[in-house]
CSV table of C-alpha atoms in Angstrom, one decimal:
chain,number,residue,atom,x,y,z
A,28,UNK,CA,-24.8,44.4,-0.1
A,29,UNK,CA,-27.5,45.8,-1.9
A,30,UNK,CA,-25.5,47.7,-4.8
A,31,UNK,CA,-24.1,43.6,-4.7
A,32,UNK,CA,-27.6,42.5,-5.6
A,33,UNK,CA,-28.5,44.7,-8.0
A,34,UNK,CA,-25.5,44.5,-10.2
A,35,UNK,CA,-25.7,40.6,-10.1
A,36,UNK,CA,-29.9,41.7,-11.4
A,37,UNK,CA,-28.3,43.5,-14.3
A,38,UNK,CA,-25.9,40.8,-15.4
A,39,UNK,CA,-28.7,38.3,-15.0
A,40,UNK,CA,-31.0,40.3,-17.2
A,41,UNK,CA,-28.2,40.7,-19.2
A,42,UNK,CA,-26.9,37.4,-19.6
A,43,UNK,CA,-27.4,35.9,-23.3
A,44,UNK,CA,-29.1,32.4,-23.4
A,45,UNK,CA,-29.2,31.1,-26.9
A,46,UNK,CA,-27.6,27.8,-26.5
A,47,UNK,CA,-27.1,24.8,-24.4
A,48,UNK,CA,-23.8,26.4,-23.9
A,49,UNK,CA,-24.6,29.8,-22.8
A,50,UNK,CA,-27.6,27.7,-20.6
A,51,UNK,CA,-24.8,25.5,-18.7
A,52,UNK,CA,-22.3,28.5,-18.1
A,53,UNK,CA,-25.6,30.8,-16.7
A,54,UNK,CA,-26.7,28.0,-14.1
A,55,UNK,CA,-23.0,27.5,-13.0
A,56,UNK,CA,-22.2,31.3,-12.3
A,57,UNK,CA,-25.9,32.0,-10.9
A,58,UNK,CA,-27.8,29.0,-9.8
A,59,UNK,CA,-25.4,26.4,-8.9
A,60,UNK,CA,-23.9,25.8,-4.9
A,61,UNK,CA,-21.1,27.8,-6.0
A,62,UNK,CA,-22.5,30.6,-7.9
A,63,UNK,CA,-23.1,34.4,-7.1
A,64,UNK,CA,-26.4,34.2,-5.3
A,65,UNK,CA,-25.2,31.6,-3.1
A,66,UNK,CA,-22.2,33.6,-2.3
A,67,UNK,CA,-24.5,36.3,-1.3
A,68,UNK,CA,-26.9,34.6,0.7
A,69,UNK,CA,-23.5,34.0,2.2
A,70,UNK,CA,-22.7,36.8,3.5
A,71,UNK,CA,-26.0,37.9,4.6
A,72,UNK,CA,-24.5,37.5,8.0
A,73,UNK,CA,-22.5,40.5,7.5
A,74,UNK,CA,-25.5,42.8,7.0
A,75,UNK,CA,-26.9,44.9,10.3
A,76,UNK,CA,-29.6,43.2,12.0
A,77,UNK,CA,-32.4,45.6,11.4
A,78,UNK,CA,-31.6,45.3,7.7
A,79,UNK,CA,-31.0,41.3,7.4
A,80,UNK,CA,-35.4,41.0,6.8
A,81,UNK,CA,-35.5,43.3,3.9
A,82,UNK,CA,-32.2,41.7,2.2
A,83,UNK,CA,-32.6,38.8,2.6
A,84,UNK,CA,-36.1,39.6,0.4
A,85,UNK,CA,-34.3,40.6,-1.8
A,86,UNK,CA,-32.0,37.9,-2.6
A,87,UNK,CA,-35.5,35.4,-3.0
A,88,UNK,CA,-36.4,37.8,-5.5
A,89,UNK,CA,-33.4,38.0,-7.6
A,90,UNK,CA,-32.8,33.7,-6.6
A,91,UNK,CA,-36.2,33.2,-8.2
A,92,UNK,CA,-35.4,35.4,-11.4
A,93,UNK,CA,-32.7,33.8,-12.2
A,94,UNK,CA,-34.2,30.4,-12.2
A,95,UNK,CA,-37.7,31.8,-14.0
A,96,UNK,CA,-34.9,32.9,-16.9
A,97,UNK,CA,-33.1,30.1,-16.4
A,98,UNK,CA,-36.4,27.6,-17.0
A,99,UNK,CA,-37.8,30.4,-19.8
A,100,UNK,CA,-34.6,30.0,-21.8
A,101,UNK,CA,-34.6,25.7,-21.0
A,102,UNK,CA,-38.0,25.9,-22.5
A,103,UNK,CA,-37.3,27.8,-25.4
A,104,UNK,CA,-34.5,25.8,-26.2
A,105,UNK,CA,-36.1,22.8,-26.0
A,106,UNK,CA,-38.9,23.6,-28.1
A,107,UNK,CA,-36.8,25.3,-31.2
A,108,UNK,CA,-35.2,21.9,-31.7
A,109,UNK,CA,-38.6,20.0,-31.6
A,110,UNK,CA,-39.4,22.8,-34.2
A,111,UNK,CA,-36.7,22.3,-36.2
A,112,UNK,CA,-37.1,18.5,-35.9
A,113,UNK,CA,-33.5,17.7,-36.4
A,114,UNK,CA,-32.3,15.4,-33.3
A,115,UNK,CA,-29.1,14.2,-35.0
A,116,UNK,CA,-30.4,10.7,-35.8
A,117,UNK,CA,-31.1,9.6,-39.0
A,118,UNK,CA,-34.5,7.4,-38.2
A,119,UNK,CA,-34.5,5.7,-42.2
A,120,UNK,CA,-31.2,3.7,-41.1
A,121,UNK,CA,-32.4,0.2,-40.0
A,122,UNK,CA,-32.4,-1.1,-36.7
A,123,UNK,CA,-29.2,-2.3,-35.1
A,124,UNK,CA,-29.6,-5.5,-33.9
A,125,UNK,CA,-28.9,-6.7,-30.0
A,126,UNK,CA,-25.4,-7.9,-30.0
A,127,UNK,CA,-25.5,-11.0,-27.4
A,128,UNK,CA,-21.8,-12.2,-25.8
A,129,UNK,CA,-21.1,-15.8,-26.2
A,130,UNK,CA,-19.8,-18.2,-23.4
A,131,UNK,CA,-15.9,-18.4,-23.4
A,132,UNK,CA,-14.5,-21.0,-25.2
A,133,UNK,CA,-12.7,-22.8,-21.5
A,134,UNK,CA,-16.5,-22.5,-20.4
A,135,UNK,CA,-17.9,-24.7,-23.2
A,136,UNK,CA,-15.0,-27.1,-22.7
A,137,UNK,CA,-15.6,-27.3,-18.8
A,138,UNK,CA,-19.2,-28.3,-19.0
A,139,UNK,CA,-18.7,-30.8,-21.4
A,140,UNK,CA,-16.5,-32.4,-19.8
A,141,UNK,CA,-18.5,-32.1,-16.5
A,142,UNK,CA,-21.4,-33.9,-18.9
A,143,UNK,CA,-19.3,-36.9,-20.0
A,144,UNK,CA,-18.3,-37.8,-16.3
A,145,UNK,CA,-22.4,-37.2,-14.8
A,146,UNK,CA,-23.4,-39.7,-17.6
A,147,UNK,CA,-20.9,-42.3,-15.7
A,148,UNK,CA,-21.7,-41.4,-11.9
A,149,UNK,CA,-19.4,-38.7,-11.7
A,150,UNK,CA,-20.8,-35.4,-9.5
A,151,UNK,CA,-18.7,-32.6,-9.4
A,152,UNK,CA,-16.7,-30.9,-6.1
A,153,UNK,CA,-15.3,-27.6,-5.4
A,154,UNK,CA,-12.9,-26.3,-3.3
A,155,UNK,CA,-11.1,-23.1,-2.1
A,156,UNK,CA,-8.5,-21.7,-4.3
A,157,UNK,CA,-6.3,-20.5,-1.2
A,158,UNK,CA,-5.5,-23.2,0.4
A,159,UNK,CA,-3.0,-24.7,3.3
A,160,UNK,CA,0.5,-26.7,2.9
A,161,UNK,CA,-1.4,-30.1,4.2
A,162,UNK,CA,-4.4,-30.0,1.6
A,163,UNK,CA,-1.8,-28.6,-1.1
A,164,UNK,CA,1.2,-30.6,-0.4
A,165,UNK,CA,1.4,-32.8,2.7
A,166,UNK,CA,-1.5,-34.6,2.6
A,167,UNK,CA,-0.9,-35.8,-1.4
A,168,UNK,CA,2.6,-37.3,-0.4
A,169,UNK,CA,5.2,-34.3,-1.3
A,170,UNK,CA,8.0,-34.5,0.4
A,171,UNK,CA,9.6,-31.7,2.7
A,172,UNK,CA,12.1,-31.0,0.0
A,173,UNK,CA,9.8,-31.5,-3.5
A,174,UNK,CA,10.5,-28.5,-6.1
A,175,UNK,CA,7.1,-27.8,-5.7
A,176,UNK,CA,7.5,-26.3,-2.5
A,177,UNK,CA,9.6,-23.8,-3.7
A,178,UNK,CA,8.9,-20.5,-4.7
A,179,UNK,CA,10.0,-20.5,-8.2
A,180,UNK,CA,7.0,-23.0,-8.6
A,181,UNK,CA,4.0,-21.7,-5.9
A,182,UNK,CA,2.2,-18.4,-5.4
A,183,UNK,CA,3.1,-18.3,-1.7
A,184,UNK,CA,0.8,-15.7,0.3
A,185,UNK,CA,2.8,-15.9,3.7
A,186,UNK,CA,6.1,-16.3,5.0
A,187,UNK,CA,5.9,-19.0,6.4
A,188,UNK,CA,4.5,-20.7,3.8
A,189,UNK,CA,1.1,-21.9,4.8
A,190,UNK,CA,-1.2,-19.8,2.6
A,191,UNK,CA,-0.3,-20.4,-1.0
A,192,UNK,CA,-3.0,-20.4,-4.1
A,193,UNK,CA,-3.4,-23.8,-4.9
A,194,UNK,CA,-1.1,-25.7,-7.3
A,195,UNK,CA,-3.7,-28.4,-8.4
A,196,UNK,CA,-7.3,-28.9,-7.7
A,197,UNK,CA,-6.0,-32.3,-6.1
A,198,UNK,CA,-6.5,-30.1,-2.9
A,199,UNK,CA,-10.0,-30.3,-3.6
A,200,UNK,CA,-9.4,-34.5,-4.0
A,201,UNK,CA,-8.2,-34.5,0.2
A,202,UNK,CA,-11.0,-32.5,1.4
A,203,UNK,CA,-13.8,-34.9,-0.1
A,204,UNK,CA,-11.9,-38.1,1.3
A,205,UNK,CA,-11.5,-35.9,4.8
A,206,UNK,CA,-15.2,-35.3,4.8
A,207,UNK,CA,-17.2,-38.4,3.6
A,208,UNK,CA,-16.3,-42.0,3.3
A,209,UNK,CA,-16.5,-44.2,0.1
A,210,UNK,CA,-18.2,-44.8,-2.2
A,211,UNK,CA,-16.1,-41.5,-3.9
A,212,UNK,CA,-16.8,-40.6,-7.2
A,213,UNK,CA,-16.1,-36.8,-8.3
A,214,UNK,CA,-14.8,-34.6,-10.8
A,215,UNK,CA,-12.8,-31.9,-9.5
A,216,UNK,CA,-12.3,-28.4,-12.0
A,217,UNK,CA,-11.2,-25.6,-11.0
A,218,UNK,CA,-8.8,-22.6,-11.2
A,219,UNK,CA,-5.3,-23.1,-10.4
A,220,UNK,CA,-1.9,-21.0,-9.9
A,221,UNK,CA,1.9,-21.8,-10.5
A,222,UNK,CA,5.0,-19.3,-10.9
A,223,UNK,CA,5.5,-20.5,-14.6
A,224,UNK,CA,6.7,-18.3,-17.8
A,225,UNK,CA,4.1,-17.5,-20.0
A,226,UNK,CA,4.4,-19.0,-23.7
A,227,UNK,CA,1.9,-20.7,-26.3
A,228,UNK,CA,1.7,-24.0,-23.9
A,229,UNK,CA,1.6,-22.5,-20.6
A,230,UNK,CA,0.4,-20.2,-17.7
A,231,UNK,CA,1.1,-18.9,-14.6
A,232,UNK,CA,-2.8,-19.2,-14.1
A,233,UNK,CA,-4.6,-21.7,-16.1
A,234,UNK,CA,-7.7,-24.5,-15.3
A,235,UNK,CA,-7.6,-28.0,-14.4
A,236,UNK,CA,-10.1,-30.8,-13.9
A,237,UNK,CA,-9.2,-34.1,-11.7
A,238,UNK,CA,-11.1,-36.9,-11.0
A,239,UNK,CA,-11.2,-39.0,-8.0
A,240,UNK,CA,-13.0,-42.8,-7.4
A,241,UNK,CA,-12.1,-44.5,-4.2
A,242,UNK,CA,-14.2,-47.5,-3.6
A,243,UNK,CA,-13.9,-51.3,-2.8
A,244,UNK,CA,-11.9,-53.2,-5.3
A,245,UNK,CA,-10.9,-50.3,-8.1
A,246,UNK,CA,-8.1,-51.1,-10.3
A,247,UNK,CA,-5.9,-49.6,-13.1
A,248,UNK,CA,-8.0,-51.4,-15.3
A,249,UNK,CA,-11.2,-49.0,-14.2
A,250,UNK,CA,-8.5,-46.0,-14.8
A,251,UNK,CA,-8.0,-46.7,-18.2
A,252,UNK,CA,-11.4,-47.7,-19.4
A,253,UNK,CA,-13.3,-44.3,-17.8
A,254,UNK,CA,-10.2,-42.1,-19.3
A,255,UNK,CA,-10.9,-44.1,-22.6
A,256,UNK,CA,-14.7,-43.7,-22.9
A,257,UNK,CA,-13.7,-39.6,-22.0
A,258,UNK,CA,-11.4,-39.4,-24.8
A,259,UNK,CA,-14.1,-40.9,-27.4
A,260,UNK,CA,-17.0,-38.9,-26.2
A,261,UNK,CA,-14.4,-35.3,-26.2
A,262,UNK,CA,-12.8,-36.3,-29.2
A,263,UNK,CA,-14.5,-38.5,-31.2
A,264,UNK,CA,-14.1,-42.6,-31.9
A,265,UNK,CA,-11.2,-42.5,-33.5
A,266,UNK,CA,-9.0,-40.9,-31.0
A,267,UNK,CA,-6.1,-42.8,-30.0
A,268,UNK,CA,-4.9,-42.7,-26.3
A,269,UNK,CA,-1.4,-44.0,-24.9
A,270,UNK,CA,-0.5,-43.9,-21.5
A,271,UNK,CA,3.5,-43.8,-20.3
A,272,UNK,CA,4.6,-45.3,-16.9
A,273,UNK,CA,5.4,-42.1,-15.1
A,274,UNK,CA,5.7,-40.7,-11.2
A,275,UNK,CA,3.6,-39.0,-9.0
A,276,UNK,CA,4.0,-38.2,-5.6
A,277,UNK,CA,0.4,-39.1,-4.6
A,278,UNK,CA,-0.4,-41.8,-7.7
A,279,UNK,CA,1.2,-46.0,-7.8
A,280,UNK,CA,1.7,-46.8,-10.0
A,281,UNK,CA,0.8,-43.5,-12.0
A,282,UNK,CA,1.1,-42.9,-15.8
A,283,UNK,CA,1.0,-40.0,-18.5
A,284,UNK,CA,-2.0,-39.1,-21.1
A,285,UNK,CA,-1.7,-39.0,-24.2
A,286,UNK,CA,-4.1,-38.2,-27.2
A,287,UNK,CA,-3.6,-38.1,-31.0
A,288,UNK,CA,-2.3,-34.1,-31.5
A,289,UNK,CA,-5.7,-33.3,-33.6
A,290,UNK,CA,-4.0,-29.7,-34.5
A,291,UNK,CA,-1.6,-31.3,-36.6
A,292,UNK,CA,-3.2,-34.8,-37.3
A,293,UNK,CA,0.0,-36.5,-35.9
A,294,UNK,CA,2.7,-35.1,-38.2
A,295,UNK,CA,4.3,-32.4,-35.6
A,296,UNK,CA,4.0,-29.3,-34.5
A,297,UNK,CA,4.7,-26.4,-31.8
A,298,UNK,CA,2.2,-28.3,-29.5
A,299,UNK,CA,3.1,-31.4,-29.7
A,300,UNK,CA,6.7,-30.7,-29.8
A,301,UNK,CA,6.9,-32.0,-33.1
A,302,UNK,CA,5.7,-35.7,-32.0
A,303,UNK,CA,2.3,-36.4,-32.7
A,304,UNK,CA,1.1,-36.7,-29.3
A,305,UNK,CA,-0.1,-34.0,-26.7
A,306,UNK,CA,-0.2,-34.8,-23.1
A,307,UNK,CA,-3.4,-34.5,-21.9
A,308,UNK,CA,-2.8,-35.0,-18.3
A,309,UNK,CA,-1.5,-37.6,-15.3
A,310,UNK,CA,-3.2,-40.2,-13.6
A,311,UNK,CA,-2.6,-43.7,-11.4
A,312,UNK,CA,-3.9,-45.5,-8.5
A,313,UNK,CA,-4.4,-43.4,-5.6
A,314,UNK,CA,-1.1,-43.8,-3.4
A,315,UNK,CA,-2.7,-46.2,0.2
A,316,UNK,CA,-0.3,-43.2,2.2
A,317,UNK,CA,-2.8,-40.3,0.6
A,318,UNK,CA,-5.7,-42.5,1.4
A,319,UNK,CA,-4.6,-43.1,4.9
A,320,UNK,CA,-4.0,-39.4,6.1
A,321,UNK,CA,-7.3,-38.6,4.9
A,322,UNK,CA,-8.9,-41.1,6.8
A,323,UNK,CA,-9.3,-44.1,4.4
A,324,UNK,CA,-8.5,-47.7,5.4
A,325,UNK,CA,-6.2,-48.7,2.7
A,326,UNK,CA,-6.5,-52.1,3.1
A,327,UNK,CA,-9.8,-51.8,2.1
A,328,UNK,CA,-10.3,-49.6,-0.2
A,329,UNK,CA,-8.6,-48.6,-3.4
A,330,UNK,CA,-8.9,-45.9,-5.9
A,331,UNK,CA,-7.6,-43.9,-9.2
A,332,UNK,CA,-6.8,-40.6,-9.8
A,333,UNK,CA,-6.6,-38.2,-13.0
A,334,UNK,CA,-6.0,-34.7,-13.7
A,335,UNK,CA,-6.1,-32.9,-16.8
A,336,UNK,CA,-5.9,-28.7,-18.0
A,337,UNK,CA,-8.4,-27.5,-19.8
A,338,UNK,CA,-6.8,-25.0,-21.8
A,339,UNK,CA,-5.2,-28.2,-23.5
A,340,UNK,CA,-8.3,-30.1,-24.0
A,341,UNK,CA,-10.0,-26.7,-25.6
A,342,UNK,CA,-6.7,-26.1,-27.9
A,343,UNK,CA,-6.7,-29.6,-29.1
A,344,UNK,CA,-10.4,-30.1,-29.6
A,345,UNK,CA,-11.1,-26.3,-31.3
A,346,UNK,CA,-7.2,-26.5,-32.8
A,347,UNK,CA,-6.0,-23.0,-30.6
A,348,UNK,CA,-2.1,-22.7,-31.5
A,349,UNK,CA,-1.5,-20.4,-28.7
A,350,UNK,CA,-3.0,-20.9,-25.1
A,351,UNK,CA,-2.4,-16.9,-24.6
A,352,UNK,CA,-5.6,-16.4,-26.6
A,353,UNK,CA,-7.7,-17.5,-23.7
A,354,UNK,CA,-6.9,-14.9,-21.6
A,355,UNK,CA,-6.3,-11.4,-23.6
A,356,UNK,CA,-9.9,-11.1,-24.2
A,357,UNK,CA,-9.9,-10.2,-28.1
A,358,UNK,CA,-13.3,-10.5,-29.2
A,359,UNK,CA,-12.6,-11.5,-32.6
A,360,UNK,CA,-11.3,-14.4,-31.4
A,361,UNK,CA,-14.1,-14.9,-29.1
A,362,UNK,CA,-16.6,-14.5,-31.3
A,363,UNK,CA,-15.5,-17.4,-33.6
A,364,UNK,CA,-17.0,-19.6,-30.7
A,365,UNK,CA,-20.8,-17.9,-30.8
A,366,UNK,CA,-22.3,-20.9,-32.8
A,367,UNK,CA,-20.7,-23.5,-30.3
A,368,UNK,CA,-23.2,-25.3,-27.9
């Protein structure tokens, strides 16, 4: 044990510290948990009793050298670059400026729209985006057998089909009615999921905003004039809007959205399918079935419905060919929106 110690003395005497290097590779073999003096203290337990005192002495003394050379050589080292004053940076170059992120373009877009609807009553509900067959399907009027249901078209999350990510933020539309009575006025946006292929118009996960007003006496014609003054104040005065008689499970009578395609000024293109037009969204009277299972008397109360995606609105309002953009996270396409408020 001793011949141990004194030959690990020698090689730290020994040991050439003239670089950070040569520093690292010294405190490693000597100083660190695994080194040589630890494996010696190690084995102290081997040594005869009578002679454990005066080794283990020993091994203070030569743990102590190795850290005096190992701080010596530190010290030294530190001060010859000081010296030598060259720290690698070049202190003439001018400053780099902080580099600030910028909100993401479906961010600007969400809370404008969620300032047009506040200036006309509108507050704004959330929901969960996991949600139950009743609040996702049921409740808004899907039949047993509706596509929908299937899953080619929702994210199921059990077998049995009763935990799925939500289709539509309409779920978020059944748990207001469920939980406060008219007066109803709220915009709904949120984060939504369907099993869809991914192309330059679509998503399997994209963003939707709905709206919902359920009071005494609303009619079609209170749809069309809130969904015009939206598409003004988004768009600008001269947008155009059309609406086409559609169908909806949970909307009658329930129409399509349309607003001039501003990408390619109404002459065609891949967005607008080469028509002019880009669908914008659905919308229609709140269905008096959907009202009643959530607790509304529909023979007093009426109301309309809307939904809309966002990545839409944001491609036709910032002219974005390709909704994929939104979600690979290139920064020079991100950065084109910094000066956006």
């Amino acid at each position: 044990m001793v011949e141990n110690i004194q030959q690990v003395a020698q090689e730290i005497e020994a040991a050439p510290l003239t670089n950070a290097a040569e520093l690292e590779q010294f405190r490693i073999a000597y100083i660190g948990r695994k080194g040589r003096i630890a494996d010696l203290f190690n084995n102290l337990k081997e040594v005869a009793p009578e002679q454990r005192r005066e080794v283990g002495q020993q091994l203070n003394t030569l743990k102590n050298r190795a850290q005096e050379r190992f701080d010596q050589a530190q010290e030294q080292l530190a001060s010859a670059a000081d010296t030598a004053g060259d720290t690698g940076f070049d202190f003439t170059l001018p400053t780099i400026p902080n580099t600030l992120g910028t909100r993401h373009p479906l961010s600007l877009v969400r809370q404008e729209i969620v300032r047009i609807f506040e200036r006309i009553g509108f507050n704004v509900a959330e929901g969960p985006e996991m949600e139950d067959d009743w609040h996702n399907f049921s409740a808004l009027n899907f039949p047993e057998n509706h596509p929908a249901r299937e899953m080619q078209d929702t994210f199921f999350l059990s077998e049995d089909k009763e935990k799925l990510l939500r289709t539509h933020t309409s779920t978020v539309q059944v748990r207001l009615m469920e939980n406060n009575q008219p007066p109803l006025r709220s915009i709904m946006p949120g984060r939504v999921y369907r099993n869809e292929a991914i192309s330059a118009r679509a998503h399997m996960v994209f963003h939707q905003v709905e709206g919902l007003y359920v009071n005494k006496g609303v009619s079609f014609k209170d749809l069309k004039e809130t969904l015009y003054y939206f598409a003004k104040e988004m768009f600008g005065q001269d947008t155009q809007i059309r609406f086409r008689p559609s169908f909806f499970p949970f909307t009658e009578p329930s129409a399509e959205i349309d607003i001039t395609c501003f990408i390619c000024k109404g002459e065609g293109c891949n967005i607008c399918k080469g028509t002019g037009w880009v669908e914008i969204g659905g919308s229609g009277m709140v269905d008096p079935a959907v009202l009643q299972s959530s607790g509304i008397d529909p023979e007093v109360y009426s109301g309309f419905a809307f939904g809309m995606g966002i990545e839409r609105i944001t491609m036709l309002k910032y002219q974005i060919k390709d909704l994929r953009l939104f979600t690979e996270n290139d920064v020079r396409f991100l950065r084109q929106f910094e000066g956006v408020i």
